[in-house]
Amino acid sequence: MTTSIPAPPFTEAAPGRRLERAAAALTAHGFTVEILDDAAAARTRVRELIPEGAGVFTAASETLRLSGIDEDINGSGRYDAVKPRILAMDRATRTDEIRRLCAAPDVVVGSVHAVTETGSLVVASGSGSQLPGYSGGAARAIWIAGAQKVVPDLSTALRRVEDHCLPLENARALKAYGTPSAVNRLLILNAEYQPGRGTVLLLRESIGF
């Protein structure tokens, strides 16, 4: 008789020891990592990290929306927010300008779909609009990740993307845009080449997908 192994509970917040393991591995790979209690603390920390007037692009993210960080950046007037600018542009005639604004802001802020205890960040995308900034186009990147996104290794991270995140994002996209989502592009950040560029705010609570 064989015993099946249950799938990991991808909604369950990782305990402190696993957060610390992931933080240590990410730090060893060149990321700056802070473990914070909750989304409120992350919201305060993001305000401290981004200088007033900086050009900031916020990637589509339930974590940013639910935490209030998206509104802080795009609606406060404190920053040169990229998202409101591109939403006001004609996509048929200003596609190149939109692409450049998204690809190389001063700061990109978003989340990831998985953080591994071996020190990698995994991001899936349908359009890919956030990936150039994440991978190196932005002068600085800040990622906020809930504790439920911490997984043991890369194979589990990829399974989390397909089995957990995609169905939730697909439902959101259908409701918001009337079109389904897909994992059209996948970015794996195994290390940060430029020390100090990439900051990961790991939360002790669960938030987002």
PDB file of C-alpha atoms in Angstrom, residues 25-204:
ATOM      1  CA  ALA A  25      19.827  32.556   2.408  1.00  0.00           C
ATOM      2  CA  LEU A  26      18.599  35.675   0.589  1.00  0.00           C
ATOM      3  CA  THR A  27      21.098  37.813   2.489  1.00  0.00           C
ATOM      4  CA  ALA A  28      23.902  35.452   1.483  1.00  0.00           C
ATOM      5  CA  HIS A  29      22.771  35.955  -2.134  1.00  0.00           C
ATOM      6  CA  GLY A  30      23.082  39.738  -2.000  1.00  0.00           C
ATOM      7  CA  PHE A  31      19.543  40.800  -1.081  1.00  0.00           C
ATOM      8  CA  THR A  32      18.782  43.133   1.792  1.00  0.00           C
ATOM      9  CA  VAL A  33      16.185  41.398   3.970  1.00  0.00           C
ATOM     10  CA  GLU A  34      14.029  42.586   6.844  1.00  0.00           C
ATOM     11  CA  ILE A  35      11.535  40.454   8.751  1.00  0.00           C
ATOM     12  CA  LEU A  36       8.561  42.562   9.826  1.00  0.00           C
ATOM     13  CA  ASP A  37       5.511  41.701  11.896  1.00  0.00           C
ATOM     14  CA  ASP A  38       2.762  42.672   9.491  1.00  0.00           C
ATOM     15  CA  ALA A  39       1.578  44.667   6.484  1.00  0.00           C
ATOM     16  CA  ALA A  40       1.234  47.842   8.563  1.00  0.00           C
ATOM     17  CA  ALA A  41       4.925  47.669   9.422  1.00  0.00           C
ATOM     18  CA  ALA A  42       5.773  47.082   5.761  1.00  0.00           C
ATOM     19  CA  ARG A  43       3.689  50.092   4.761  1.00  0.00           C
ATOM     20  CA  THR A  44       5.659  52.285   7.160  1.00  0.00           C
ATOM     21  CA  ARG A  45       8.974  50.810   6.051  1.00  0.00           C
ATOM     22  CA  VAL A  46       8.267  51.374   2.352  1.00  0.00           C
ATOM     23  CA  ARG A  47       7.612  55.055   3.059  1.00  0.00           C
ATOM     24  CA  GLU A  48      10.981  55.220   4.830  1.00  0.00           C
ATOM     25  CA  LEU A  49      12.847  53.453   2.031  1.00  0.00           C
ATOM     26  CA  ILE A  50      11.634  55.524  -0.930  1.00  0.00           C
ATOM     27  CA  PRO A  51      12.763  59.162  -1.131  1.00  0.00           C
ATOM     28  CA  GLU A  52      10.122  61.757  -1.833  1.00  0.00           C
ATOM     29  CA  GLY A  53       9.875  62.620  -5.535  1.00  0.00           C
ATOM     30  CA  ALA A  54      11.339  59.311  -6.746  1.00  0.00           C
ATOM     31  CA  GLY A  55       9.905  57.747  -9.883  1.00  0.00           C
ATOM     32  CA  VAL A  56       8.098  54.636  -8.600  1.00  0.00           C
ATOM     33  CA  PHE A  57       6.391  51.865 -10.538  1.00  0.00           C
ATOM     34  CA  THR A  58       4.055  49.567  -8.598  1.00  0.00           C
ATOM     35  CA  ALA A  59       3.589  46.109 -10.051  1.00  0.00           C
ATOM     36  CA  ALA A  60       0.096  44.624  -9.991  1.00  0.00           C
ATOM     37  CA  SER A  61      -0.096  42.963  -6.599  1.00  0.00           C
ATOM     38  CA  GLU A  62      -2.789  41.940  -4.150  1.00  0.00           C
ATOM     39  CA  THR A  63      -0.217  42.397  -1.391  1.00  0.00           C
ATOM     40  CA  LEU A  64       0.262  46.057  -2.323  1.00  0.00           C
ATOM     41  CA  ARG A  65      -3.480  46.625  -2.705  1.00  0.00           C
ATOM     42  CA  LEU A  66      -4.493  44.999   0.562  1.00  0.00           C
ATOM     43  CA  SER A  67      -1.695  46.628   2.572  1.00  0.00           C
ATOM     44  CA  GLY A  68      -2.454  50.134   1.301  1.00  0.00           C
ATOM     45  CA  ILE A  69       1.029  50.487  -0.174  1.00  0.00           C
ATOM     46  CA  ASP A  70      -0.354  50.811  -3.702  1.00  0.00           C
ATOM     47  CA  GLU A  71      -2.521  53.760  -2.695  1.00  0.00           C
ATOM     48  CA  ASP A  72       0.320  55.325  -0.686  1.00  0.00           C
ATOM     49  CA  ILE A  73       2.511  55.400  -3.774  1.00  0.00           C
ATOM     50  CA  ASN A  74       0.021  56.113  -6.535  1.00  0.00           C
ATOM     51  CA  GLY A  75      -2.403  58.386  -4.727  1.00  0.00           C
ATOM     52  CA  SER A  76      -0.415  60.346  -2.158  1.00  0.00           C
ATOM     53  CA  GLY A  77       1.370  62.782  -4.450  1.00  0.00           C
ATOM     54  CA  ARG A  78       4.586  62.096  -2.554  1.00  0.00           C
ATOM     55  CA  TYR A  79       6.244  60.349  -5.496  1.00  0.00           C
ATOM     56  CA  ASP A  80       6.495  60.606  -9.273  1.00  0.00           C
ATOM     57  CA  ALA A  81       4.166  57.628  -9.599  1.00  0.00           C
ATOM     58  CA  VAL A  82       4.469  55.772 -12.908  1.00  0.00           C
ATOM     59  CA  LYS A  83       1.191  53.804 -12.785  1.00  0.00           C
ATOM     60  CA  PRO A  84      -1.197  56.797 -12.967  1.00  0.00           C
ATOM     61  CA  ARG A  85       0.848  58.248 -15.817  1.00  0.00           C
ATOM     62  CA  ILE A  86       0.745  55.134 -17.977  1.00  0.00           C
ATOM     63  CA  LEU A  87      -2.947  54.534 -17.298  1.00  0.00           C
ATOM     64  CA  ALA A  88      -3.647  57.967 -18.756  1.00  0.00           C
ATOM     65  CA  MET A  89      -1.659  57.266 -21.941  1.00  0.00           C
ATOM     66  CA  ASP A  90      -3.073  56.016 -25.225  1.00  0.00           C
ATOM     67  CA  ARG A  91      -1.765  52.473 -25.540  1.00  0.00           C
ATOM     68  CA  ALA A  92      -2.185  52.512 -29.311  1.00  0.00           C
ATOM     69  CA  THR A  93       0.083  55.507 -29.873  1.00  0.00           C
ATOM     70  CA  ARG A  94       2.394  55.589 -26.844  1.00  0.00           C
ATOM     71  CA  THR A  95       3.288  51.928 -26.400  1.00  0.00           C
ATOM     72  CA  ASP A  96       7.046  52.518 -26.486  1.00  0.00           C
ATOM     73  CA  GLU A  97       6.874  55.270 -23.873  1.00  0.00           C
ATOM     74  CA  ILE A  98       4.768  53.086 -21.589  1.00  0.00           C
ATOM     75  CA  ARG A  99       7.221  50.229 -22.002  1.00  0.00           C
ATOM     76  CA  ARG A 100      10.209  52.399 -21.104  1.00  0.00           C
ATOM     77  CA  LEU A 101       8.513  53.918 -18.057  1.00  0.00           C
ATOM     78  CA  CYS A 102       7.700  50.469 -16.666  1.00  0.00           C
ATOM     79  CA  ALA A 103      11.100  48.989 -17.446  1.00  0.00           C
ATOM     80  CA  ALA A 104      13.439  51.518 -15.833  1.00  0.00           C
ATOM     81  CA  PRO A 105      11.922  53.470 -12.926  1.00  0.00           C
ATOM     82  CA  ASP A 106      13.942  54.749 -10.011  1.00  0.00           C
ATOM     83  CA  VAL A 107      12.142  52.231  -7.798  1.00  0.00           C
ATOM     84  CA  VAL A 108       9.900  49.251  -8.535  1.00  0.00           C
ATOM     85  CA  VAL A 109       7.691  47.975  -5.716  1.00  0.00           C
ATOM     86  CA  GLY A 110       5.786  44.727  -5.786  1.00  0.00           C
ATOM     87  CA  SER A 111       5.623  41.212  -4.471  1.00  0.00           C
ATOM     88  CA  VAL A 112       6.636  37.723  -5.517  1.00  0.00           C
ATOM     89  CA  HIS A 113       4.794  34.421  -5.767  1.00  0.00           C
ATOM     90  CA  ALA A 114       7.307  32.426  -3.752  1.00  0.00           C
ATOM     91  CA  VAL A 115      10.364  32.881  -1.556  1.00  0.00           C
ATOM     92  CA  THR A 116      12.539  29.825  -1.127  1.00  0.00           C
ATOM     93  CA  GLU A 117      14.453  28.844   1.968  1.00  0.00           C
ATOM     94  CA  THR A 118      17.409  28.333  -0.363  1.00  0.00           C
ATOM     95  CA  GLY A 119      17.444  32.057  -1.218  1.00  0.00           C
ATOM     96  CA  SER A 120      15.496  32.588  -4.449  1.00  0.00           C
ATOM     97  CA  LEU A 121      12.534  34.764  -5.416  1.00  0.00           C
ATOM     98  CA  VAL A 122      10.029  33.486  -7.975  1.00  0.00           C
ATOM     99  CA  VAL A 123       7.689  35.737  -9.961  1.00  0.00           C
ATOM    100  CA  ALA A 124       5.159  34.689 -12.594  1.00  0.00           C
ATOM    101  CA  SER A 125       3.527  37.123 -14.999  1.00  0.00           C
ATOM    102  CA  GLY A 126       0.995  37.214 -17.766  1.00  0.00           C
ATOM    103  CA  SER A 127       2.171  40.430 -19.452  1.00  0.00           C
ATOM    104  CA  GLY A 128       5.728  40.658 -18.124  1.00  0.00           C
ATOM    105  CA  SER A 129       5.412  44.400 -17.467  1.00  0.00           C
ATOM    106  CA  GLN A 130       7.028  44.215 -14.027  1.00  0.00           C
ATOM    107  CA  LEU A 131       9.827  41.828 -14.921  1.00  0.00           C
ATOM    108  CA  PRO A 132      12.337  44.231 -16.567  1.00  0.00           C
ATOM    109  CA  GLY A 133      12.308  46.453 -13.484  1.00  0.00           C
ATOM    110  CA  TYR A 134      12.516  43.486 -11.148  1.00  0.00           C
ATOM    111  CA  SER A 135      15.428  41.870 -12.950  1.00  0.00           C
ATOM    112  CA  GLY A 136      17.638  44.945 -13.173  1.00  0.00           C
ATOM    113  CA  GLY A 137      15.998  47.816 -15.035  1.00  0.00           C
ATOM    114  CA  ALA A 138      14.938  49.670 -11.889  1.00  0.00           C
ATOM    115  CA  ALA A 139      17.645  51.359  -9.866  1.00  0.00           C
ATOM    116  CA  ARG A 140      16.071  49.833  -6.779  1.00  0.00           C
ATOM    117  CA  ALA A 141      13.552  47.047  -6.141  1.00  0.00           C
ATOM    118  CA  ILE A 142      11.406  46.431  -3.059  1.00  0.00           C
ATOM    119  CA  TRP A 143       9.429  43.215  -2.658  1.00  0.00           C
ATOM    120  CA  ILE A 144       6.892  42.611   0.113  1.00  0.00           C
ATOM    121  CA  ALA A 145       6.064  38.952   0.760  1.00  0.00           C
ATOM    122  CA  GLY A 146       3.668  37.360   3.216  1.00  0.00           C
ATOM    123  CA  ALA A 147       4.797  34.412   5.328  1.00  0.00           C
ATOM    124  CA  GLN A 148       2.653  31.963   3.344  1.00  0.00           C
ATOM    125  CA  LYS A 149       4.887  32.490   0.304  1.00  0.00           C
ATOM    126  CA  VAL A 150       7.937  30.919   1.946  1.00  0.00           C
ATOM    127  CA  VAL A 151       8.567  27.421   0.567  1.00  0.00           C
ATOM    128  CA  PRO A 152      11.436  24.961   1.011  1.00  0.00           C
ATOM    129  CA  ASP A 153      12.907  24.965  -2.489  1.00  0.00           C
ATOM    130  CA  LEU A 154      12.538  25.945  -6.130  1.00  0.00           C
ATOM    131  CA  SER A 155      10.490  22.938  -7.204  1.00  0.00           C
ATOM    132  CA  THR A 156       7.933  23.699  -4.485  1.00  0.00           C
ATOM    133  CA  ALA A 157       7.955  27.353  -5.518  1.00  0.00           C
ATOM    134  CA  LEU A 158       7.062  26.448  -9.098  1.00  0.00           C
ATOM    135  CA  ARG A 159       4.311  24.173  -7.862  1.00  0.00           C
ATOM    136  CA  ARG A 160       2.968  27.021  -5.744  1.00  0.00           C
ATOM    137  CA  VAL A 161       2.819  29.239  -8.834  1.00  0.00           C
ATOM    138  CA  GLU A 162       0.876  26.712 -10.909  1.00  0.00           C
ATOM    139  CA  ASP A 163      -1.342  25.080  -8.292  1.00  0.00           C
ATOM    140  CA  HIS A 164      -2.103  27.991  -5.985  1.00  0.00           C
ATOM    141  CA  CYS A 165      -1.350  31.405  -7.481  1.00  0.00           C
ATOM    142  CA  LEU A 166      -2.529  30.886 -11.050  1.00  0.00           C
ATOM    143  CA  PRO A 167      -6.111  29.847 -10.216  1.00  0.00           C
ATOM    144  CA  LEU A 168      -6.487  32.830  -7.881  1.00  0.00           C
ATOM    145  CA  GLU A 169      -4.975  35.282 -10.364  1.00  0.00           C
ATOM    146  CA  ASN A 170      -7.058  33.825 -13.180  1.00  0.00           C
ATOM    147  CA  ALA A 171     -10.246  34.485 -11.210  1.00  0.00           C
ATOM    148  CA  ARG A 172      -9.095  38.022 -10.403  1.00  0.00           C
ATOM    149  CA  ALA A 173      -8.171  38.768 -14.035  1.00  0.00           C
ATOM    150  CA  LEU A 174     -11.498  37.483 -15.332  1.00  0.00           C
ATOM    151  CA  LYS A 175     -13.359  39.714 -12.903  1.00  0.00           C
ATOM    152  CA  ALA A 176     -11.181  42.781 -13.456  1.00  0.00           C
ATOM    153  CA  TYR A 177     -10.397  42.578 -17.182  1.00  0.00           C
ATOM    154  CA  GLY A 178     -12.688  39.920 -18.611  1.00  0.00           C
ATOM    155  CA  THR A 179      -9.697  37.884 -19.800  1.00  0.00           C
ATOM    156  CA  PRO A 180      -7.944  34.884 -18.218  1.00  0.00           C
ATOM    157  CA  SER A 181      -4.433  34.933 -16.835  1.00  0.00           C
ATOM    158  CA  ALA A 182      -1.531  32.634 -17.655  1.00  0.00           C
ATOM    159  CA  VAL A 183       2.046  31.982 -16.632  1.00  0.00           C
ATOM    160  CA  ASN A 184       3.435  33.457 -19.836  1.00  0.00           C
ATOM    161  CA  ARG A 185       6.681  34.575 -18.248  1.00  0.00           C
ATOM    162  CA  LEU A 186       8.559  33.334 -15.220  1.00  0.00           C
ATOM    163  CA  LEU A 187      11.385  35.154 -13.447  1.00  0.00           C
ATOM    164  CA  ILE A 188      13.663  33.450 -10.926  1.00  0.00           C
ATOM    165  CA  LEU A 189      15.972  35.740  -8.984  1.00  0.00           C
ATOM    166  CA  ASN A 190      18.712  33.576  -7.508  1.00  0.00           C
ATOM    167  CA  ALA A 191      20.909  36.448  -6.362  1.00  0.00           C
ATOM    168  CA  GLU A 192      21.167  40.231  -6.424  1.00  0.00           C
ATOM    169  CA  TYR A 193      24.144  41.304  -8.502  1.00  0.00           C
ATOM    170  CA  GLN A 194      24.308  44.834  -7.078  1.00  0.00           C
ATOM    171  CA  PRO A 195      24.380  44.846  -3.267  1.00  0.00           C
ATOM    172  CA  GLY A 196      21.782  47.162  -1.776  1.00  0.00           C
ATOM    173  CA  ARG A 197      19.588  47.230  -4.870  1.00  0.00           C
ATOM    174  CA  GLY A 198      17.024  44.592  -3.911  1.00  0.00           C
ATOM    175  CA  THR A 199      15.173  44.722  -0.606  1.00  0.00           C
ATOM    176  CA  VAL A 200      12.866  41.937   0.566  1.00  0.00           C
ATOM    177  CA  LEU A 201      10.398  42.703   3.350  1.00  0.00           C
ATOM    178  CA  LEU A 202       9.313  39.337   4.744  1.00  0.00           C
ATOM    179  CA  LEU A 203       6.174  39.482   6.866  1.00  0.00           C
ATOM    180  CA  ARG A 204       5.257  37.209   9.736  1.00  0.00           C
TER     181      ARG A 204
END
